[in-house]
Amino acid sequence: MKFPLSKYIWFDGKLVPVNMAKVPVTTHAIHYGTSIFEGIRAYWNSKNLHVFRLKDHIKRFRNSGKFYNIKLNFSDKQIENAVIDLCKKNKIKKSCYIRPFYFVGQYGINFHVTQKAPTHTAVFAFPFGDLFNKNGITATISKWRKFSDMSTPTQAKMGGNYLNSILATQDAKQKGFDEAILLDQSGNVSEAPGENIFLVKNNELITPSLSSSALDGITRRSVITLANDLNLKIRERKVSKKELKLADEIFLSGTAAEITPIIKIDKKKICSGKVGNITKLFMDTYSDIVMNKNENYSHWLTTVY
Ligand SMILES: Cc1ncc(COP(=O)(O)O)c(C=O)c1O
């Protein structure tokens, strides 16, 4: 995978060339996954660069660390400025992905992580187009189950948690599918490795509730708001595996995936293998919003220049 990293990275309060942002191999996070990250997108609409729901991402960023008592050394405003300054310093005039993260630094081999554990914070960015084919992707129900809150908090975006996503992705790709769908510990639908999932049945939207170990995705929240605004019925509830195959339409939502249709699950075509009308409506609405073409949602955008 090409990784055209922008020239400068924001590291512990300073903008430095990428090769200057370094940590020792004894860094705690490398050994134990004690890192927290966010994934944010910014969209270039030929006039300006707009960061999507920046404040909401920063809020989740801070909250993720609280589950583990890992401290973020910077205020929300400082992180917000870091994101904006990073885009400006790199003169980014293309749609891009922005990755803020913080992690435990030199802390020996100690499991007893407290507020005293030293942390580093960084933000980098790179130009980013579509993650998936927007004409629809294939998915398989994974043999790997989503971890539950009884193992690690599902609402914390911790580096270590993503080993579960990596296993599910490896399994799906190895079987020739584009993406995995994970069931929760009880066998209900949870989410994809890095996306939430929505089903459409009889013109009603359904998404697994957060109690099915799904992340409280910011795109998921946006879809729920839009559904209400569009007067479409939307329900958050347990979703059985069987319902997936009986759905009229299915789509994924996520910062990286945006709105991506699923047109086949295992051997079963969804919506005759085509992008469904409701999915298309959400794809178009979302795309207009992020490009600042819908002023009803311009409060979701932070302008860079
Ligand atoms: C496990 C998981 N689920 C869902 C999502 C989608 O969340 P968001 O819409 O906030 O990007 C992500 C991405 O952050 C994720 O990592």
Tab-separated table of C-alpha atoms and ligand atoms in Angstrom:
chain	number	residue	atom	x	y	z
A	1	MET	CA	0.000	0.000	0.000
A	2	LYS	CA	1.360	3.401	-0.986
A	3	PHE	CA	1.689	5.767	1.925
A	4	PRO	CA	2.373	9.257	0.592
A	5	LEU	CA	2.881	10.842	3.997
A	6	SER	CA	2.858	14.624	4.101
A	7	LYS	CA	6.250	16.217	4.743
A	8	TYR	CA	5.602	17.534	8.226
A	9	ILE	CA	4.189	15.776	11.258
A	10	TRP	CA	2.893	17.401	14.440
A	11	PHE	CA	4.781	15.821	17.339
A	12	ASP	CA	4.341	16.814	20.989
A	13	GLY	CA	3.397	20.363	20.151
A	14	LYS	CA	5.759	21.076	17.256
A	15	LEU	CA	5.595	20.708	13.495
A	16	VAL	CA	8.673	18.741	12.458
A	17	PRO	CA	9.822	16.934	9.298
A	18	VAL	CA	8.548	13.328	9.351
A	19	ASN	CA	12.019	11.816	9.909
A	20	MET	CA	12.470	13.929	13.063
A	21	ALA	CA	9.470	12.373	14.855
A	22	LYS	CA	11.068	9.353	16.509
A	23	VAL	CA	10.663	7.276	19.673
A	24	PRO	CA	12.863	4.541	21.195
A	25	VAL	CA	12.137	0.837	20.614
A	26	THR	CA	11.482	0.468	24.349
A	27	THR	CA	8.313	2.571	23.969
A	28	HIS	CA	5.542	0.939	26.039
A	29	ALA	CA	2.921	1.255	23.272
A	30	ILE	CA	4.998	-0.838	20.862
A	31	HIS	CA	4.983	-3.689	23.366
A	32	TYR	CA	1.441	-3.504	24.701
A	33	GLY	CA	-0.686	-1.504	22.252
A	34	THR	CA	-1.166	1.321	24.766
A	35	SER	CA	-1.986	3.851	22.068
A	36	ILE	CA	-5.117	5.775	21.175
A	37	PHE	CA	-5.957	6.965	17.699
A	38	GLU	CA	-8.554	8.767	15.633
A	39	GLY	CA	-9.197	8.710	11.918
A	40	ILE	CA	-10.453	11.965	10.452
A	41	ARG	CA	-11.084	13.073	6.896
A	42	ALA	CA	-10.722	16.504	5.375
A	43	TYR	CA	-12.274	17.310	2.002
A	44	TRP	CA	-10.950	19.686	-0.652
A	45	ASN	CA	-13.764	21.191	-2.710
A	46	SER	CA	-11.529	23.328	-4.970
A	47	LYS	CA	-12.132	26.361	-2.726
A	48	ASN	CA	-11.197	25.203	0.748
A	49	LEU	CA	-10.286	22.211	2.874
A	50	HIS	CA	-13.042	21.135	5.280
A	51	VAL	CA	-12.392	18.815	8.207
A	52	PHE	CA	-15.426	16.646	8.946
A	53	ARG	CA	-16.732	16.662	12.541
A	54	LEU	CA	-13.375	17.580	14.007
A	55	LYS	CA	-14.652	18.429	17.494
A	56	ASP	CA	-16.527	15.109	17.743
A	57	HIS	CA	-13.385	13.199	16.791
A	58	ILE	CA	-11.351	15.074	19.385
A	59	LYS	CA	-13.946	14.325	22.050
A	60	ARG	CA	-13.791	10.597	21.311
A	61	PHE	CA	-9.977	10.837	21.175
A	62	ARG	CA	-9.828	12.141	24.730
A	63	ASN	CA	-12.491	9.753	26.021
A	64	SER	CA	-10.701	6.685	24.610
A	65	GLY	CA	-7.683	7.390	26.826
A	66	LYS	CA	-9.849	7.829	29.919
A	67	PHE	CA	-10.830	4.142	29.844
A	68	TYR	CA	-7.178	3.321	30.502
A	69	ASN	CA	-6.086	6.312	32.539
A	70	ILE	CA	-3.740	7.314	29.723
A	71	LYS	CA	-3.304	11.047	29.651
A	72	LEU	CA	-3.508	13.355	26.696
A	73	ASN	CA	-1.094	16.217	27.350
A	74	PHE	CA	-2.930	18.703	25.146
A	75	SER	CA	-6.283	20.486	25.387
A	76	ASP	CA	-9.037	19.915	22.825
A	77	LYS	CA	-8.291	23.341	21.358
A	78	GLN	CA	-4.589	22.478	21.023
A	79	ILE	CA	-5.422	19.245	19.167
A	80	GLU	CA	-7.854	21.137	16.953
A	81	ASN	CA	-5.142	23.681	16.149
A	82	ALA	CA	-2.619	20.885	15.603
A	83	VAL	CA	-4.866	19.396	12.897
A	84	ILE	CA	-5.429	22.742	11.196
A	85	ASP	CA	-1.765	23.817	11.451
A	86	LEU	CA	-0.618	20.446	10.097
A	87	CYS	CA	-2.821	20.844	7.013
A	88	LYS	CA	-1.605	24.405	6.509
A	89	LYS	CA	2.087	23.602	7.015
A	90	ASN	CA	1.842	20.773	4.483
A	91	LYS	CA	-0.127	23.073	2.144
A	92	ILE	CA	-2.691	20.298	1.731
A	93	LYS	CA	-5.087	21.103	-1.096
A	94	LYS	CA	-6.409	17.595	-1.684
A	95	SER	CA	-8.851	15.468	0.260
A	96	CYS	CA	-6.881	13.714	2.946
A	97	TYR	CA	-6.892	11.391	5.927
A	98	ILE	CA	-5.701	12.761	9.264
A	99	ARG	CA	-4.423	10.507	12.019
A	100	PRO	CA	-4.057	11.948	15.544
A	101	PHE	CA	-2.681	9.510	18.145
A	102	TYR	CA	-1.144	9.400	21.592
A	103	PHE	CA	0.665	6.606	23.316
A	104	VAL	CA	2.563	5.572	26.421
A	105	GLY	CA	6.280	6.263	26.034
A	106	GLN	CA	9.080	5.127	28.363
A	107	TYR	CA	7.358	3.189	31.127
A	108	GLY	CA	9.436	0.057	31.455
A	109	ILE	CA	7.485	-3.184	31.196
A	110	ASN	CA	4.897	-1.986	33.688
A	111	PHE	CA	1.212	-3.001	33.310
A	112	HIS	CA	0.170	-0.596	36.006
A	113	VAL	CA	-0.472	2.320	33.685
A	114	THR	CA	-1.503	5.445	35.582
A	115	GLN	CA	-1.741	9.148	34.869
A	116	LYS	CA	1.965	9.233	35.689
A	117	ALA	CA	2.857	7.211	32.587
A	118	PRO	CA	4.573	9.568	30.109
A	119	THR	CA	2.778	9.935	26.786
A	120	HIS	CA	3.538	11.366	23.361
A	121	THR	CA	1.011	12.867	20.972
A	122	ALA	CA	1.290	13.146	17.214
A	123	VAL	CA	-0.772	13.964	14.137
A	124	PHE	CA	0.039	13.079	10.558
A	125	ALA	CA	-1.877	13.319	7.301
A	126	PHE	CA	-1.790	12.014	3.759
A	127	PRO	CA	-3.878	12.459	0.606
A	128	PHE	CA	-6.641	9.874	0.519
A	129	GLY	CA	-9.288	8.922	-2.026
A	130	ASP	CA	-11.851	6.128	-1.856
A	131	LEU	CA	-11.037	3.269	0.508
A	132	PHE	CA	-13.460	0.907	-1.239
A	133	ASN	CA	-15.125	0.552	-4.613
A	134	LYS	CA	-18.203	2.764	-4.359
A	135	ASN	CA	-20.053	0.525	-6.824
A	136	GLY	CA	-20.249	-2.011	-4.039
A	137	ILE	CA	-18.092	-4.533	-2.251
A	138	THR	CA	-18.304	-8.157	-1.177
A	139	ALA	CA	-18.176	-9.248	2.450
A	140	THR	CA	-17.999	-12.425	4.451
A	141	ILE	CA	-19.201	-13.169	7.942
A	142	SER	CA	-15.984	-13.570	9.845
A	143	LYS	CA	-14.938	-16.586	11.855
A	144	TRP	CA	-13.535	-14.044	14.339
A	145	ARG	CA	-15.936	-12.590	16.883
A	146	LYS	CA	-15.835	-8.932	17.928
A	147	PHE	CA	-14.394	-8.610	21.437
A	148	SER	CA	-16.886	-7.561	24.067
A	149	ASP	CA	-16.881	-4.969	26.823
A	150	MET	CA	-16.201	-7.841	29.182
A	151	SER	CA	-12.711	-8.126	27.647
A	152	THR	CA	-11.720	-4.561	26.720
A	153	PRO	CA	-13.864	-1.415	26.363
A	154	THR	CA	-15.327	-1.409	22.879
A	155	GLN	CA	-15.726	2.377	22.819
A	156	ALA	CA	-12.005	3.045	23.261
A	157	LYS	CA	-10.085	3.409	20.010
A	158	MET	CA	-6.963	1.720	21.352
A	159	GLY	CA	-4.179	0.387	19.170
A	160	GLY	CA	-4.321	-3.016	20.886
A	161	ASN	CA	-8.016	-3.494	20.107
A	162	TYR	CA	-7.319	-3.482	16.391
A	163	LEU	CA	-5.625	-6.887	16.398
A	164	ASN	CA	-9.193	-8.206	16.251
A	165	SER	CA	-9.812	-6.115	13.110
A	166	ILE	CA	-6.545	-7.288	11.578
A	167	LEU	CA	-7.422	-10.966	12.034
A	168	ALA	CA	-10.905	-10.471	10.547
A	169	THR	CA	-9.489	-8.545	7.567
A	170	GLN	CA	-6.784	-11.154	6.907
A	171	ASP	CA	-9.394	-13.911	6.975
A	172	ALA	CA	-11.775	-12.054	4.604
A	173	LYS	CA	-9.043	-11.148	2.101
A	174	GLN	CA	-7.598	-14.635	2.155
A	175	LYS	CA	-11.063	-15.971	1.216
A	176	GLY	CA	-11.311	-13.453	-1.654
A	177	PHE	CA	-13.737	-10.955	-0.082
A	178	ASP	CA	-13.299	-7.203	0.198
A	179	GLU	CA	-14.387	-6.933	3.812
A	180	ALA	CA	-15.360	-8.848	6.940
A	181	ILE	CA	-18.485	-8.597	9.071
A	182	LEU	CA	-17.974	-9.541	12.699
A	183	LEU	CA	-20.599	-11.013	14.981
A	184	ASP	CA	-20.615	-10.141	18.668
A	185	GLN	CA	-20.023	-12.668	21.433
A	186	SER	CA	-23.713	-13.714	21.343
A	187	GLY	CA	-23.717	-14.250	17.589
A	188	ASN	CA	-25.544	-11.049	16.636
A	189	VAL	CA	-24.171	-8.678	13.994
A	190	SER	CA	-21.659	-6.199	15.436
A	191	GLU	CA	-19.763	-4.272	12.759
A	192	ALA	CA	-16.965	-4.485	10.195
A	193	PRO	CA	-13.259	-4.228	11.202
A	194	GLY	CA	-13.271	-0.435	10.770
A	195	GLU	CA	-16.860	0.447	9.867
A	196	ASN	CA	-20.386	0.319	11.237
A	197	ILE	CA	-23.073	-1.513	9.326
A	198	PHE	CA	-26.597	-0.518	8.256
A	199	LEU	CA	-29.341	-2.684	6.788
A	200	VAL	CA	-32.334	-1.478	4.846
A	201	LYS	CA	-35.501	-3.545	5.100
A	202	ASN	CA	-38.899	-2.337	3.819
A	203	ASN	CA	-37.588	1.245	3.573
A	204	GLU	CA	-36.514	1.207	7.222
A	205	LEU	CA	-32.899	1.523	8.381
A	206	ILE	CA	-31.542	-0.814	11.026
A	207	THR	CA	-28.135	-0.737	12.681
A	208	PRO	CA	-26.762	-2.922	15.488
A	209	SER	CA	-26.994	-1.254	18.873
A	210	LEU	CA	-23.797	-0.301	20.671
A	211	SER	CA	-24.492	-3.159	23.108
A	212	SER	CA	-23.515	-5.470	20.215
A	213	SER	CA	-19.940	-4.192	20.693
A	214	ALA	CA	-20.188	-1.744	17.795
A	215	LEU	CA	-18.132	1.445	17.968
A	216	ASP	CA	-20.096	4.659	18.387
A	217	GLY	CA	-18.971	5.746	14.927
A	218	ILE	CA	-19.162	9.398	14.025
A	219	THR	CA	-20.325	8.508	10.509
A	220	ARG	CA	-22.888	6.152	12.098
A	221	ARG	CA	-24.158	9.077	14.179
A	222	SER	CA	-24.274	11.226	11.041
A	223	VAL	CA	-26.325	8.585	9.197
A	224	ILE	CA	-28.763	8.385	12.127
A	225	THR	CA	-29.176	12.181	12.146
A	226	LEU	CA	-29.657	12.249	8.380
A	227	ALA	CA	-32.194	9.419	8.501
A	228	ASN	CA	-34.242	11.362	11.039
A	229	ASP	CA	-33.931	14.547	8.989
A	230	LEU	CA	-34.993	12.659	5.854
A	231	ASN	CA	-37.987	11.223	7.741
A	232	LEU	CA	-36.745	7.680	7.315
A	233	LYS	CA	-37.365	5.202	10.088
A	234	ILE	CA	-34.164	4.192	11.827
A	235	ARG	CA	-33.781	1.604	14.545
A	236	GLU	CA	-30.791	0.678	16.693
A	237	ARG	CA	-31.300	-2.884	17.877
A	238	LYS	CA	-29.892	-6.400	17.948
A	239	VAL	CA	-29.489	-7.700	14.400
A	240	SER	CA	-29.350	-11.427	13.730
A	241	LYS	CA	-27.001	-12.968	11.210
A	242	LYS	CA	-30.019	-14.200	9.215
A	243	GLU	CA	-31.306	-10.650	8.739
A	244	LEU	CA	-28.164	-9.757	6.806
A	245	LYS	CA	-29.027	-12.125	3.991
A	246	LEU	CA	-32.681	-11.035	3.963
A	247	ALA	CA	-31.905	-7.310	3.841
A	248	ASP	CA	-33.008	-5.226	0.855
A	249	GLU	CA	-29.810	-3.167	1.033
A	250	ILE	CA	-26.699	-3.077	3.218
A	251	PHE	CA	-24.057	-0.400	3.588
A	252	LEU	CA	-21.050	0.352	5.748
A	253	SER	CA	-20.342	3.705	7.355
A	254	GLY	CA	-16.999	5.008	8.532
A	255	THR	CA	-14.584	7.865	8.178
A	256	ALA	CA	-12.358	5.952	5.767
A	257	ALA	CA	-15.126	3.965	4.024
A	258	GLU	CA	-17.606	6.897	4.044
A	259	ILE	CA	-20.810	5.215	2.797
A	260	THR	CA	-19.936	1.983	1.001
A	261	PRO	CA	-22.557	-0.420	-0.388
A	262	ILE	CA	-22.243	-4.153	0.255
A	263	ILE	CA	-23.617	-6.020	-2.740
A	264	LYS	CA	-22.764	-9.594	-1.766
A	265	ILE	CA	-22.387	-11.433	1.531
A	266	ASP	CA	-20.739	-14.815	1.200
A	267	LYS	CA	-22.690	-16.405	-1.697
A	268	LYS	CA	-25.805	-14.234	-1.377
A	269	LYS	CA	-26.305	-11.185	-3.596
A	270	ILE	CA	-27.784	-8.175	-1.812
A	271	CYS	CA	-30.120	-5.930	-3.806
A	272	SER	CA	-29.470	-8.092	-6.912
A	273	GLY	CA	-25.817	-7.096	-6.699
A	274	LYS	CA	-26.563	-3.398	-7.269
A	275	VAL	CA	-26.364	-0.239	-5.200
A	276	GLY	CA	-29.798	0.263	-3.638
A	277	ASN	CA	-31.794	3.503	-3.778
A	278	ILE	CA	-31.598	4.301	-0.073
A	279	THR	CA	-27.876	3.542	0.015
A	280	LYS	CA	-27.440	5.858	-2.982
A	281	LEU	CA	-29.406	8.581	-1.232
A	282	PHE	CA	-27.064	8.394	1.782
A	283	MET	CA	-23.962	8.276	-0.404
A	284	ASP	CA	-25.033	11.379	-2.301
A	285	THR	CA	-26.213	13.274	0.769
A	286	TYR	CA	-23.012	12.471	2.646
A	287	SER	CA	-20.847	13.469	-0.291
A	288	ASP	CA	-22.677	16.822	-0.622
A	289	ILE	CA	-22.299	17.494	3.092
A	290	VAL	CA	-18.557	16.840	3.254
A	291	MET	CA	-18.022	18.971	0.158
A	292	ASN	CA	-19.888	21.825	1.854
A	293	LYS	CA	-22.717	21.739	-0.687
A	294	ASN	CA	-25.423	21.391	1.945
A	295	GLU	CA	-25.547	24.343	4.277
A	296	ASN	CA	-27.868	22.581	6.727
A	297	TYR	CA	-24.851	20.593	7.879
A	298	SER	CA	-22.047	23.119	7.428
A	299	HIS	CA	-21.684	23.181	11.231
A	300	TRP	CA	-20.127	19.707	10.873
A	301	LEU	CA	-17.224	21.217	8.926
A	302	THR	CA	-14.129	23.059	10.131
A	303	THR	CA	-12.542	25.204	7.447
A	304	VAL	CA	-8.735	25.087	7.202
A	305	TYR	CA	-7.834	28.089	5.003
B	1	LIG	C1	-14.079	-0.604	14.781
B	1	LIG	C2	-14.630	0.592	14.083
B	1	LIG	N1	-15.943	0.659	13.863
B	1	LIG	C3	-16.500	1.701	13.236
B	1	LIG	C4	-15.729	2.758	12.792
B	1	LIG	C5	-16.372	3.935	12.136
B	1	LIG	O1	-16.262	5.050	12.976
B	1	LIG	P1	-16.211	6.509	12.386
B	1	LIG	O2	-17.462	6.685	11.618
B	1	LIG	O3	-16.150	7.373	13.586
B	1	LIG	O4	-15.011	6.596	11.546
B	1	LIG	C6	-14.348	2.731	12.996
B	1	LIG	C7	-13.509	3.832	12.568
B	1	LIG	O5	-13.094	4.627	13.383
B	1	LIG	C8	-13.783	1.628	13.666
B	1	LIG	O6	-12.481	1.575	13.881
